[in-house]
Structure formats: structure tokens, C-alpha cells
PDB file of C-alpha atoms in Angstrom:
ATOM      1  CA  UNK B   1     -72.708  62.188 -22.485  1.00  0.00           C
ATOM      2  CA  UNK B   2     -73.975  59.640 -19.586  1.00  0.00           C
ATOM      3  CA  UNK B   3     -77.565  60.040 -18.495  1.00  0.00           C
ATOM      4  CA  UNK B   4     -79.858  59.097 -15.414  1.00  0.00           C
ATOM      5  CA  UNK B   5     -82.717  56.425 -16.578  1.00  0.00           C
ATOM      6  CA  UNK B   6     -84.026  57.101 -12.735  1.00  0.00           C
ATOM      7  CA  UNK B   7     -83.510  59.337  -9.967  1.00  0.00           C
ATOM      8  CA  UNK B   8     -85.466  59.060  -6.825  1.00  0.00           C
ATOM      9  CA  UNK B   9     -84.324  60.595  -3.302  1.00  0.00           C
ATOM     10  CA  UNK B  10     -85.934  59.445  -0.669  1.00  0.00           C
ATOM     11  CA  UNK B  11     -85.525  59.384   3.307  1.00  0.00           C
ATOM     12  CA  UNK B  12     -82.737  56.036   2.525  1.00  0.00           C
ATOM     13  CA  UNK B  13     -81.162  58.712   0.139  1.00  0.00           C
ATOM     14  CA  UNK B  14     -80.927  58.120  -3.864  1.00  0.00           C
ATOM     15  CA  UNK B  15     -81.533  55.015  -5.918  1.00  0.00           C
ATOM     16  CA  UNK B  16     -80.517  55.797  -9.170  1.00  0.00           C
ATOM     17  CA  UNK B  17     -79.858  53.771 -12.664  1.00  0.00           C
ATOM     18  CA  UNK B  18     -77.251  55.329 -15.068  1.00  0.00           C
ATOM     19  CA  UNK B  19     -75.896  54.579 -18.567  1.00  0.00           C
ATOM     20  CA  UNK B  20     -71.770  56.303 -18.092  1.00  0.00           C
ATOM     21  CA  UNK B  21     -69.933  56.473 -20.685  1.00  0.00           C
ATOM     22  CA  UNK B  22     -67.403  58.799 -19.643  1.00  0.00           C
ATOM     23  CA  UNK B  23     -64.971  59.337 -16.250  1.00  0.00           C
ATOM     24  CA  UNK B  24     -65.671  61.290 -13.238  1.00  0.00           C
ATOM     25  CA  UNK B  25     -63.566  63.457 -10.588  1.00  0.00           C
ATOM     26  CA  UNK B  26     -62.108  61.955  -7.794  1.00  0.00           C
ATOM     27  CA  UNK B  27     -65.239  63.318  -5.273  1.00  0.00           C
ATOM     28  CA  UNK B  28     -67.005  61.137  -2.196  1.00  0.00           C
ATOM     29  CA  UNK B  29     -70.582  60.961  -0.654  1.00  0.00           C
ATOM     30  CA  UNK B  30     -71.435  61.842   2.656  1.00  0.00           C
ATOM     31  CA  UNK B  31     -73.439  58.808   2.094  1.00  0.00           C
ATOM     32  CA  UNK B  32     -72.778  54.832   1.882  1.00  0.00           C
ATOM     33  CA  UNK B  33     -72.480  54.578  -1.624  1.00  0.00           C
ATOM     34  CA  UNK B  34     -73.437  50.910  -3.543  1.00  0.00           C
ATOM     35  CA  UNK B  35     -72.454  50.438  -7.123  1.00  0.00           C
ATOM     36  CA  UNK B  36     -74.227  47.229  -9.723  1.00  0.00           C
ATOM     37  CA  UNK B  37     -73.379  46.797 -12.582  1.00  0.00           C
ATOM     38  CA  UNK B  38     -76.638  45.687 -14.694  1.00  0.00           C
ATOM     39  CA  UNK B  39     -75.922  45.793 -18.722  1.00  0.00           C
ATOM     40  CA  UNK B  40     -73.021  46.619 -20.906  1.00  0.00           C
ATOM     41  CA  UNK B  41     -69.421  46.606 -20.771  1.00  0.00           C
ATOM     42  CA  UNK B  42     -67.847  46.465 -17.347  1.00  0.00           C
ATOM     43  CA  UNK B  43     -65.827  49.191 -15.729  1.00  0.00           C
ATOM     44  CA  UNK B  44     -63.817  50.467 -12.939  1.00  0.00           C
ATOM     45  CA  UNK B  45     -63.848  52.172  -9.682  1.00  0.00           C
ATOM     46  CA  UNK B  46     -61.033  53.252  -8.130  1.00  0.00           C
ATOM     47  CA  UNK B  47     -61.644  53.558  -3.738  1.00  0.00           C
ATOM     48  CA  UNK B  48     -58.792  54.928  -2.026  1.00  0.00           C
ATOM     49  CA  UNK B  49     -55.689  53.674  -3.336  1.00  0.00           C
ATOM     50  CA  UNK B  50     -57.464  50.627  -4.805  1.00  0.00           C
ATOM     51  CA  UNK B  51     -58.787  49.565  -8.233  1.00  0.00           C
ATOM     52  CA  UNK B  52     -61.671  47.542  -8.807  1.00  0.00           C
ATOM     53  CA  UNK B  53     -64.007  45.741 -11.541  1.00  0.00           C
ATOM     54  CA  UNK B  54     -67.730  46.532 -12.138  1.00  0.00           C
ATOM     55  CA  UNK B  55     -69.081  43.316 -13.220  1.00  0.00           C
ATOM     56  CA  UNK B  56     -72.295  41.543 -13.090  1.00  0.00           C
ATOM     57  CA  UNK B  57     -71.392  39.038 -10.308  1.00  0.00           C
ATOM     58  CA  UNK B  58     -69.956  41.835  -8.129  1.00  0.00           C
ATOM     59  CA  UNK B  59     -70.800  44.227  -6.012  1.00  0.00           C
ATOM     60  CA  UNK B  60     -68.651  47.172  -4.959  1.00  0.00           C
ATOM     61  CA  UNK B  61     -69.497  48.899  -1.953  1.00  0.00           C
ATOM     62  CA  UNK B  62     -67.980  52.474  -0.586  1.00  0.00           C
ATOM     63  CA  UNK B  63     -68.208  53.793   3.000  1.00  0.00           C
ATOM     64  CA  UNK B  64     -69.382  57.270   3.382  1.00  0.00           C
ATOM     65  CA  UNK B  65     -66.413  59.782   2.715  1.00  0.00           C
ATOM     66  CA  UNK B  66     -64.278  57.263   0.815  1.00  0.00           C
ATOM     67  CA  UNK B  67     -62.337  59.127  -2.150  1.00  0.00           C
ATOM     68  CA  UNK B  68     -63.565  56.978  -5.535  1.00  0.00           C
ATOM     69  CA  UNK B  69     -64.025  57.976  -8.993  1.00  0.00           C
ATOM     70  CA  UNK B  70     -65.494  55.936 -12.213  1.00  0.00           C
ATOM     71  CA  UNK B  71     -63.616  54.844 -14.913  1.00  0.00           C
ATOM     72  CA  UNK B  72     -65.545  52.829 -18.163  1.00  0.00           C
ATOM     73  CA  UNK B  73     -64.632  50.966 -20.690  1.00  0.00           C
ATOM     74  CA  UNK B  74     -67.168  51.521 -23.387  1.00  0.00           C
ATOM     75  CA  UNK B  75     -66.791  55.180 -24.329  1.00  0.00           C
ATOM     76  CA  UNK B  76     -69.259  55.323 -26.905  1.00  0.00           C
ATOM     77  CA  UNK B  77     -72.659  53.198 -25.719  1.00  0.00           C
ATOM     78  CA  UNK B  78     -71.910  53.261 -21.561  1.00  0.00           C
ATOM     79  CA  UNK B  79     -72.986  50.615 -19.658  1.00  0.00           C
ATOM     80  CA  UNK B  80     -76.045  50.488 -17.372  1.00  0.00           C
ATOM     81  CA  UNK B  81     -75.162  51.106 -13.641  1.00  0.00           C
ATOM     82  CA  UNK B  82     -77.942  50.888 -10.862  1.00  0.00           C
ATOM     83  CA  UNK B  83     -76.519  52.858  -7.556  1.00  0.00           C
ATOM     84  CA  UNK B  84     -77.442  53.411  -4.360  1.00  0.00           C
ATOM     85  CA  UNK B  85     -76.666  56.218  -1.782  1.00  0.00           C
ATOM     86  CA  UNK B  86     -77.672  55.346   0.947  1.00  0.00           C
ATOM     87  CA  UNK B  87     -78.301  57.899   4.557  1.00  0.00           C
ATOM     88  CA  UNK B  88     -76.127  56.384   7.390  1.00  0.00           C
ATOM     89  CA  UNK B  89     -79.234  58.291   9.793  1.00  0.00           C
ATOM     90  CA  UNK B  90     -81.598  56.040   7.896  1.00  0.00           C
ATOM     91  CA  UNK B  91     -79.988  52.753   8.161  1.00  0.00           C
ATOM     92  CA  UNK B  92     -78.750  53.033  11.920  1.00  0.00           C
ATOM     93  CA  UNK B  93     -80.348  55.722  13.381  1.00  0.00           C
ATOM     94  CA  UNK B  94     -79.749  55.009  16.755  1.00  0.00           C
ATOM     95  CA  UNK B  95     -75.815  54.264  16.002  1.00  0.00           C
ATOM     96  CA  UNK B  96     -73.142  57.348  17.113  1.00  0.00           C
ATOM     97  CA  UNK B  97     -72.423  58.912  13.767  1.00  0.00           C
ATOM     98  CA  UNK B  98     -68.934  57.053  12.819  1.00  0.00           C
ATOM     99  CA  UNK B  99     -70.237  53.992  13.621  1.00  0.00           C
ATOM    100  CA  UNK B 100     -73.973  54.023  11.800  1.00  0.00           C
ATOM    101  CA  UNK B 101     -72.629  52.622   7.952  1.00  0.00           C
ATOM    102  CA  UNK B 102     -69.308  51.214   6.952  1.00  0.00           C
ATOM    103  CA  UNK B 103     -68.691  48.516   4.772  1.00  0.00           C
ATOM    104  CA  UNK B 104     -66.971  45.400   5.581  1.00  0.00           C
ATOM    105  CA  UNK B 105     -65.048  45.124   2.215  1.00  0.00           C
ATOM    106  CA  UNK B 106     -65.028  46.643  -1.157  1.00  0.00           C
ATOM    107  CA  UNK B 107     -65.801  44.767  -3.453  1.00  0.00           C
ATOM    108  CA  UNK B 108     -67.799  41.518  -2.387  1.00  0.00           C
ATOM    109  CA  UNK B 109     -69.260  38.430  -4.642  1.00  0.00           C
ATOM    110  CA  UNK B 110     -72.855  38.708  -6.183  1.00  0.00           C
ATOM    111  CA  UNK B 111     -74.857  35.667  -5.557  1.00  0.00           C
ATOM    112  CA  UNK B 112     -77.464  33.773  -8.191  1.00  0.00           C
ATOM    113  CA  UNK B 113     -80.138  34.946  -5.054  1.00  0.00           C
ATOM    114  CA  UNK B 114     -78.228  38.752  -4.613  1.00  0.00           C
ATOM    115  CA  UNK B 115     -78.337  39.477  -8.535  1.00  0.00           C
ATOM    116  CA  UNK B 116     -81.950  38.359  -9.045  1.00  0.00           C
ATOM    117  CA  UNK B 117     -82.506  40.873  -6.058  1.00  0.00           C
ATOM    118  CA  UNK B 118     -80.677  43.612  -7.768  1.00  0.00           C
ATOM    119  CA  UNK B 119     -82.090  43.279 -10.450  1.00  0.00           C
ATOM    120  CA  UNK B 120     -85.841  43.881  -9.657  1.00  0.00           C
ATOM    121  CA  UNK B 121     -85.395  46.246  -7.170  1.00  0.00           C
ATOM    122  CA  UNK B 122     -83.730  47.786 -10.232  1.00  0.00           C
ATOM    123  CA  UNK B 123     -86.259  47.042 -12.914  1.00  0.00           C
ATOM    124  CA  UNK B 124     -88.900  48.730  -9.662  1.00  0.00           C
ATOM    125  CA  UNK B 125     -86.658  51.785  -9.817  1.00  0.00           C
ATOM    126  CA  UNK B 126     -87.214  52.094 -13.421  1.00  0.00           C
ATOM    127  CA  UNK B 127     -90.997  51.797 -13.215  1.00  0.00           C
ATOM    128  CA  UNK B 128     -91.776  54.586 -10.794  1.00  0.00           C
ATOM    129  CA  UNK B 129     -92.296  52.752  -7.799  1.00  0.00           C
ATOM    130  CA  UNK B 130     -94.604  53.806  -5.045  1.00  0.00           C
ATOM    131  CA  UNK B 131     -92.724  55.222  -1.950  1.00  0.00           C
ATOM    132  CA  UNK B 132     -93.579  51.800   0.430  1.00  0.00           C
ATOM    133  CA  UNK B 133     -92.789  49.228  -2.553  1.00  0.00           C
ATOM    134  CA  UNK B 134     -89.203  51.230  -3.210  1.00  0.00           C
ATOM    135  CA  UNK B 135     -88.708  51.985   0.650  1.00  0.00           C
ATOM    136  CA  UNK B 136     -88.729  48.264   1.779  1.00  0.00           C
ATOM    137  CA  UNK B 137     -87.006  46.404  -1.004  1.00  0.00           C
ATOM    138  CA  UNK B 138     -84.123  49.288  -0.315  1.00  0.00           C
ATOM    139  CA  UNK B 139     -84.239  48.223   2.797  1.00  0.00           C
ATOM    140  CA  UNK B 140     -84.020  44.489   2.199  1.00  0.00           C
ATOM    141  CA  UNK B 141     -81.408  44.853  -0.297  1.00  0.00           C
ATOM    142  CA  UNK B 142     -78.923  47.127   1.661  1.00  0.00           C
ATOM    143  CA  UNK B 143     -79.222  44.734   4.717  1.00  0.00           C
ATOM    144  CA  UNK B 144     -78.040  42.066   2.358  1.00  0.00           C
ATOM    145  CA  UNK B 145     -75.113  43.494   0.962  1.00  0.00           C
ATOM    146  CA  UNK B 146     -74.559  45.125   4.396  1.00  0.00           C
ATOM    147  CA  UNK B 147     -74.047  41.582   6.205  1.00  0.00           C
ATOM    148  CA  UNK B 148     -72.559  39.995   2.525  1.00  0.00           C
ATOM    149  CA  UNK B 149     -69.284  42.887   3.008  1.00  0.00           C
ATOM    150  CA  UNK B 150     -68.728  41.799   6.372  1.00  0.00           C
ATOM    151  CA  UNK B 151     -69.157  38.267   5.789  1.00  0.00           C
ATOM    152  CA  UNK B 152     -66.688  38.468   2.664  1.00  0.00           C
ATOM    153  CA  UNK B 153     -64.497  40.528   4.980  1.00  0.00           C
ATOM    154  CA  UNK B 154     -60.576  40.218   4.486  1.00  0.00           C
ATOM    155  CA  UNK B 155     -59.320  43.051   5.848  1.00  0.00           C
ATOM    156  CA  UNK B 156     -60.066  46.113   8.081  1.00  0.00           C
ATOM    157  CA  UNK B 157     -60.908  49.433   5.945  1.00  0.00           C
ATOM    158  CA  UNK B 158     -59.333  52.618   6.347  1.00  0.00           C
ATOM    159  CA  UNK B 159     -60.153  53.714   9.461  1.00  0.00           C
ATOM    160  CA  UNK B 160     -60.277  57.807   8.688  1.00  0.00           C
ATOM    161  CA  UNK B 161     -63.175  57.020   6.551  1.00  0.00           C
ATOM    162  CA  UNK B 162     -65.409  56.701   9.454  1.00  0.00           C
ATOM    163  CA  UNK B 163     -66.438  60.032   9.901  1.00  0.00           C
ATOM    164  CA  UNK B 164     -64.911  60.607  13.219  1.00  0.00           C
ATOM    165  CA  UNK B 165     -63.340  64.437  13.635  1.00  0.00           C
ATOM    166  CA  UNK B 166     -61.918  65.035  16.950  1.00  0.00           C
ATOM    167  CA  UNK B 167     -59.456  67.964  16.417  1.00  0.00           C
ATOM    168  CA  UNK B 168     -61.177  70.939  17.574  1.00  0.00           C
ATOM    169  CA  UNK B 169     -60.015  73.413  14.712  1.00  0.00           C
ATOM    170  CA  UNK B 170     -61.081  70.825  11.829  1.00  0.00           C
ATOM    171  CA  UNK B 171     -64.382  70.470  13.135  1.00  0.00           C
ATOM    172  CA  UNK B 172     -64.206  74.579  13.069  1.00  0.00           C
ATOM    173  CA  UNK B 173     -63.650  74.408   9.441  1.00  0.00           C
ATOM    174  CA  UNK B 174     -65.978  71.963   9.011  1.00  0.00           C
ATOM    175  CA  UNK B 175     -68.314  74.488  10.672  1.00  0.00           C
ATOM    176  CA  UNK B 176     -67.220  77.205   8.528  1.00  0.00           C
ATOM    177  CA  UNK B 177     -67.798  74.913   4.944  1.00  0.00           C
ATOM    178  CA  UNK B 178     -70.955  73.650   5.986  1.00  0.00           C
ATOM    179  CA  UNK B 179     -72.547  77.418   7.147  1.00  0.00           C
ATOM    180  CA  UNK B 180     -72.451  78.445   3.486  1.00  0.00           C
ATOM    181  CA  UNK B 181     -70.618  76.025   0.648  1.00  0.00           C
ATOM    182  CA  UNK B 182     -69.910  77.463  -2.608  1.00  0.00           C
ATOM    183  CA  UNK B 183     -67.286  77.393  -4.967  1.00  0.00           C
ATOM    184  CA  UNK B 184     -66.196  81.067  -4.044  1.00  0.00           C
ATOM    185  CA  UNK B 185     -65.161  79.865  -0.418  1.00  0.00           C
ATOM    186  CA  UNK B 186     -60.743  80.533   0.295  1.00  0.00           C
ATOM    187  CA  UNK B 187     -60.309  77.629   2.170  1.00  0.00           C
ATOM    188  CA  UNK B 188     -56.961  79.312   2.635  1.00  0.00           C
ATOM    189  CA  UNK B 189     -59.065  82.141   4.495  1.00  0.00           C
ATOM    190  CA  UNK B 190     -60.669  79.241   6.493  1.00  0.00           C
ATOM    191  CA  UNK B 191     -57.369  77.693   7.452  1.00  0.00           C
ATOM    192  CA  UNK B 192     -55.937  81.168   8.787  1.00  0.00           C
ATOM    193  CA  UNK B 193     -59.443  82.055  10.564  1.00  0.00           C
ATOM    194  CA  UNK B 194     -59.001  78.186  12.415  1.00  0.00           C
ATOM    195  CA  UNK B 195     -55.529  79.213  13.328  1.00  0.00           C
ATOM    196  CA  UNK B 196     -53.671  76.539  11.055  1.00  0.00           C
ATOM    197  CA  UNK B 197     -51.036  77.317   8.556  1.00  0.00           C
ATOM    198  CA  UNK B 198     -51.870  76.435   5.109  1.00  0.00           C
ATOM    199  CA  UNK B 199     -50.140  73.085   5.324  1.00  0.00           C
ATOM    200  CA  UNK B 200     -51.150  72.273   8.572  1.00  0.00           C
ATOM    201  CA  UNK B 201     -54.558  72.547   7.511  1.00  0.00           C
ATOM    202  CA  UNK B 202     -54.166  70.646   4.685  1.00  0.00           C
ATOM    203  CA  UNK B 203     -52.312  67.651   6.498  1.00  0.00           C
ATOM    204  CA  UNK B 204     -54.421  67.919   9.535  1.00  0.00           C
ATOM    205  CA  UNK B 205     -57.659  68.047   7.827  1.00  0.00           C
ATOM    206  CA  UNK B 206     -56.696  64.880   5.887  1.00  0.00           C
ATOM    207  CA  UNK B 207     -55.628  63.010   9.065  1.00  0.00           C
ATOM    208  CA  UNK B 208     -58.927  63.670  10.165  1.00  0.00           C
ATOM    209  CA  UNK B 209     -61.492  63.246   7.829  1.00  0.00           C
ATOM    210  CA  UNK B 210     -59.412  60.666   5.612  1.00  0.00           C
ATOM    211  CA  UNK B 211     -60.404  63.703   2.009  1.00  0.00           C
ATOM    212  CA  UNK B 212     -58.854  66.831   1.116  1.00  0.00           C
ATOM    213  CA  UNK B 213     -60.421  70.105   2.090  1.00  0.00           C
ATOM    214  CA  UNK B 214     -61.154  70.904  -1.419  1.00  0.00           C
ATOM    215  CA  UNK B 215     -62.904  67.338  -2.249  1.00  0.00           C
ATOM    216  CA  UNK B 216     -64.895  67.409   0.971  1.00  0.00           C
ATOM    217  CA  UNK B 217     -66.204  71.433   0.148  1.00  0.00           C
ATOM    218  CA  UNK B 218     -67.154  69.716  -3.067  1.00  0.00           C
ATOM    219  CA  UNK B 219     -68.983  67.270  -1.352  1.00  0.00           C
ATOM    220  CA  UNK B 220     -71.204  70.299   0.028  1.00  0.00           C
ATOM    221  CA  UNK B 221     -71.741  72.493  -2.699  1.00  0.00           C
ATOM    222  CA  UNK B 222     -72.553  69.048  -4.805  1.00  0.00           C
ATOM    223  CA  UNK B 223     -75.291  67.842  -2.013  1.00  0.00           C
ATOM    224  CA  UNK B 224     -76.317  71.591  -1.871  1.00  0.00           C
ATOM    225  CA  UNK B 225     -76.936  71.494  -6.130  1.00  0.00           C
ATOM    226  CA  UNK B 226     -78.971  67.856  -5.880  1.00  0.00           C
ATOM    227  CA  UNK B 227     -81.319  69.550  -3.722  1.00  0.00           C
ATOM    228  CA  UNK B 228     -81.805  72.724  -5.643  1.00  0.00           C
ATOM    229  CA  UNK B 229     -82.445  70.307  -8.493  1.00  0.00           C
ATOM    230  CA  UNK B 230     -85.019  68.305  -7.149  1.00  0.00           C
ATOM    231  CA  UNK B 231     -86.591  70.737  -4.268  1.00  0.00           C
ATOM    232  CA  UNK B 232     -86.832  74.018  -6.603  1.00  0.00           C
ATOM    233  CA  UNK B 233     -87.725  74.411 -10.137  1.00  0.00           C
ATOM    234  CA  UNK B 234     -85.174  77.581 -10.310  1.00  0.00           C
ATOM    235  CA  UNK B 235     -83.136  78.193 -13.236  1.00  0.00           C
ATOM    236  CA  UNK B 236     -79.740  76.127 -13.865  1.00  0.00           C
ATOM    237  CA  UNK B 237     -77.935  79.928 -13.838  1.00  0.00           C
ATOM    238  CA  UNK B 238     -79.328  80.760 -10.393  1.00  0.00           C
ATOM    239  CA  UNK B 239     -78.507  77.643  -8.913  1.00  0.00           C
ATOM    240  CA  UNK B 240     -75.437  77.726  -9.811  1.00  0.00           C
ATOM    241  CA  UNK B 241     -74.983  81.290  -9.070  1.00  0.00           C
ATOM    242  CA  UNK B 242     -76.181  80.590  -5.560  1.00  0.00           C
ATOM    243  CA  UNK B 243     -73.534  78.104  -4.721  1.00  0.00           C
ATOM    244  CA  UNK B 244     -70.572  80.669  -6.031  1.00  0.00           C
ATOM    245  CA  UNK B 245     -69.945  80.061  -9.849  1.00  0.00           C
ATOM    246  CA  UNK B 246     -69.730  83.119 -11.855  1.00  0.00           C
ATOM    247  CA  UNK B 247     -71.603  81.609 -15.104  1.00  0.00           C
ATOM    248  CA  UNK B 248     -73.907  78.403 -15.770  1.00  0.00           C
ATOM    249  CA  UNK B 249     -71.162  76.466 -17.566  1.00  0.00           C
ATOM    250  CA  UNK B 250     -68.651  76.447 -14.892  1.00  0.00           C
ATOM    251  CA  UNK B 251     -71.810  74.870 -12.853  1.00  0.00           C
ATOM    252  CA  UNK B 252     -72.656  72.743 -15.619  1.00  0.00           C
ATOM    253  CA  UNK B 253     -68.982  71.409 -15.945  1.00  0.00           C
ATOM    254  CA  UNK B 254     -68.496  71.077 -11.973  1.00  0.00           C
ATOM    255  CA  UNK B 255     -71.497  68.973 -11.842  1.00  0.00           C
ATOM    256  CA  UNK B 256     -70.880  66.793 -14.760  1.00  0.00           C
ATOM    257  CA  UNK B 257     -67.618  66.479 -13.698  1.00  0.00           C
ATOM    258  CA  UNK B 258     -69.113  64.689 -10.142  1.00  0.00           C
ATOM    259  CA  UNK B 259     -71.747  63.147 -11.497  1.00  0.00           C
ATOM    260  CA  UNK B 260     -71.171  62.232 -14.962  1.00  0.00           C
ATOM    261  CA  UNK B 261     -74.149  64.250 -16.437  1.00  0.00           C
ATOM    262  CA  UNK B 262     -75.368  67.333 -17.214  1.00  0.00           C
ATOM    263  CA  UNK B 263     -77.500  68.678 -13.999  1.00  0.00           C
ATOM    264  CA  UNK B 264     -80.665  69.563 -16.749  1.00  0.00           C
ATOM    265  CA  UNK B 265     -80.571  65.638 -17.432  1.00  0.00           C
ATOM    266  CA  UNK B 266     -80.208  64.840 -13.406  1.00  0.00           C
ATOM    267  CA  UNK B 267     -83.503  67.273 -13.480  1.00  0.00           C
ATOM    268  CA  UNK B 268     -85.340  65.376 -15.806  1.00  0.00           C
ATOM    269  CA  UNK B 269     -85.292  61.918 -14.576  1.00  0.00           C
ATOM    270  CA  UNK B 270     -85.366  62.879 -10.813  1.00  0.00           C
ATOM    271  CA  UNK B 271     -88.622  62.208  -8.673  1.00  0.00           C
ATOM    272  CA  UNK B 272     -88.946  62.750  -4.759  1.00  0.00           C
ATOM    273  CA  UNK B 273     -90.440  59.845  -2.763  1.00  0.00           C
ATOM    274  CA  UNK B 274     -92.377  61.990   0.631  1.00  0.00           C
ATOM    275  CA  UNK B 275     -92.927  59.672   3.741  1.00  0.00           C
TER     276      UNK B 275
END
């Protein structure tokens, strides 16, 4: 089973080091999302309809709402991944929301300069950093491989992963998910209520927010467990009873399934930074 070394969430978001050792869902972040690989074998991400390599002199970097899942190599041991999720609202607050994080490219070279960077803002995450120490070097770091995917930049990314929804009746759904996610939520029920067939929803919903329905409800009731976990010291069974599964193993499998561990061992290692 993977486990979390470090969890901190923050007003940037979460900086995290992990040692995965096993595959996740297809899922997505409302977040910017940065991946580093720091020890071990390498791996793979898959963004989109695109594979790519986690290696020591890379850096791959998702934009918030981007459909990836992890794929390693080593099985057994894992390899050590520091990761960053990071709060479009905290990095361009003053930005319109499809415009305040997106990525330039992908995957992006990792300088001599950028890896000696990652690395100690890592090794900081690791040794319980003070919230001013951890909030600036997140800062410093993120503005570097903000400008490094743009310089690097090739190609334009998908433009559906911005964030934008104009249609009327998806934001209405949207509405309807946010108000109370939990895996007992018909999003059948929800397409009917928005006046959309089933597979008008389902098309129309894509167009729109560039995920399924049922990956971006996911995307909820996962944000909604992380806090329970960190904000509450309530049991793993009423958590998960709260966001709509009927025992604590179908939470316990839906979790590990996004996040690659066992929510107990996200519990553990997790620490809130206040302001």
C-alpha cells in the first residue's frame, strides 16, 4: 500500500511527499496539480489523452480539472513523489477564475538550479516546516515552474480545462453537485431536474467542463473527505457515511482508489498550516 511521508494544507493548498506503489483512478483536482519525482523508480502519468515519464530531471505539471491518473513501475518498494496542489485563488487572486492557473505545457525540463529547489523545499516539507518558511518557498517554487511551462511551451493545452462553464443548465448541475456531494447523488436525477436527457447531459457537461459528470462529483465528495480528515477528528465510518457510502470500506476503497492510500494513513501524516 502507498503512504503519505507529509501532508500539509495550507491557504496555497497541499504539499505533500508520497512513496506509490500502486495505480490510481482516472480523477482530477480542482486545483493546479505539480508532480516531482524525488527517489526510486520512475513512473507514469497519463493527462488527457497523453502519457508521460516521472523522472528526476522532469517536471510534470496538470491544470486544474485535467483528467490524469498514476501509473508506477516499482510495485513492490514505490518510489518517492513530492506533489503539489496548488489553489488557483491563492496564486492569482485577482485573475477571473478560468484564467487564474494553467500550465503552459505538461511536462517541462528540470534544471541543475530547479531540482536543487525541489528538493529542499521537499526535504522542508518533511521536517515540519513553520507556516512562513513553507508558505514562501511554495511560493517561489510554483512561480518557477509556472514561467518554466510557458517558457518550454510547444503547444496550446486543451482549452475545456480552463474552468470556464457558460451553458446555463451545466452550471445548474454544477449547483446541484456542489449543494451536497456524496456518492448517493443520481446524476441521472440531476440531468432530468436541469432539463437534459441523459446523453445530452453527459455530452454537454463534457463539452463544458472538459470531465465526466461522474469524475467531477468525485472531485467533490474527494475534496469534501480531505477536509473531514484534517478539520475533524470523527470516525472513518461517519465520514464516510456523511458523504453517502453505506459502509467504511466502500469509503476506504473510493479514497484509496483517488489517492493511492488508505484515508487513516492520509490522517496520520496530515498537519494544517493557519495564516
Amino acid at each position: 500500500m502507498s503512504r503519505a511521508l507529509a501532508v500539509f494544507h495550507g491557504r496555497f493548498g497541499r504539499a505533500t511527499v508520497y512513496q506509490l506503489n500502486r495505480p490510481f483512478n482516472i480523477h482530477a483536482h480542482r486545483e493546479g496539480h505539480l508532480i516531482f519525482h524525488v527517489g526510486g523508480r520512475q513512473a507514469c502519468l497519463d493527462v488527457n489523452d497523453g502519457r508521460y515519464e516521472l523522472t528526476e530531471d522532469s517536471v510534470v505539471a496538470v491544470n486544474p480539472w485535467e483528467p490524469h491518473n498514476f501509473l508506477p513501475s516499482d510495485l513492490e518498494g514505490g518510489a518517492i513523489f513530492f506533489v503539489l496542489y496548488v489553489n488557483a485563488e491563492w496564486f492569482a487572486p485577482d485573475a477571473p477564475g478560468a484564467d487564474r492557473l494553467r500550465f503552459g505545457r505538461t511536462q517541462f525540463k528540470r534544471s541543475v538550479a530547479l531540482d536543487k529547489h525541489v528538493r529542499r523545499t521537499a526535504a522542508l516539507v518533511c521536517g515540519a516546516p513553520s507556516l512562513n518558511t513553507l508558505d514562501g518557498e511554495l511560493r517561489a517554487l510554483i512561480d518557477i515552474c509556472y514561467d518554466e511551462s510557458w517558457q518550454q511551451a510547444e503547444t496550446a493545452r486543451d482549452p475545456r480545462a480552463n474552468g470556464s462553464v457558460t451553458d446555463f443548465r451545466v452550471r445548474r448541475c454544477i449547483k446541484m453537485m456542489s449543494q451536497s456531494p456524496g456518492a448517493e447523488i443520481e446524476l441521472d436525477t440531476i440531468a432530468r431536474e436541469s432539463g437534459l436527457s441523459r446523453p445530452h447531459f453527459y455530452r454537454l457537461f463534457r463539452i463544458q467542463t472538459g470531465v465526466t459528470p461522474h469524475l467531477y462529483l468525485n472531485t467533490l465528495i474527494m475534496e469534501q473527505a480531505l477536509e473531514a480528515l484534517v478539520a475533524s477528528e470523527a470516525p472513518m465510518a461517519d465520514i464516510g457515511f456523511d458523504l453517502g457510502f453505506s459502509s467504511q470500506s466502500g469509503f476506504t476503497r473510493f479514497f484509496a482508489a483517488n489517492v493511492g492510500m488508505a484515508p487513516t494513513d492520509y490522517r496520520r501524516a496530515a498537519k494544517v498550516l493557519r495564516a
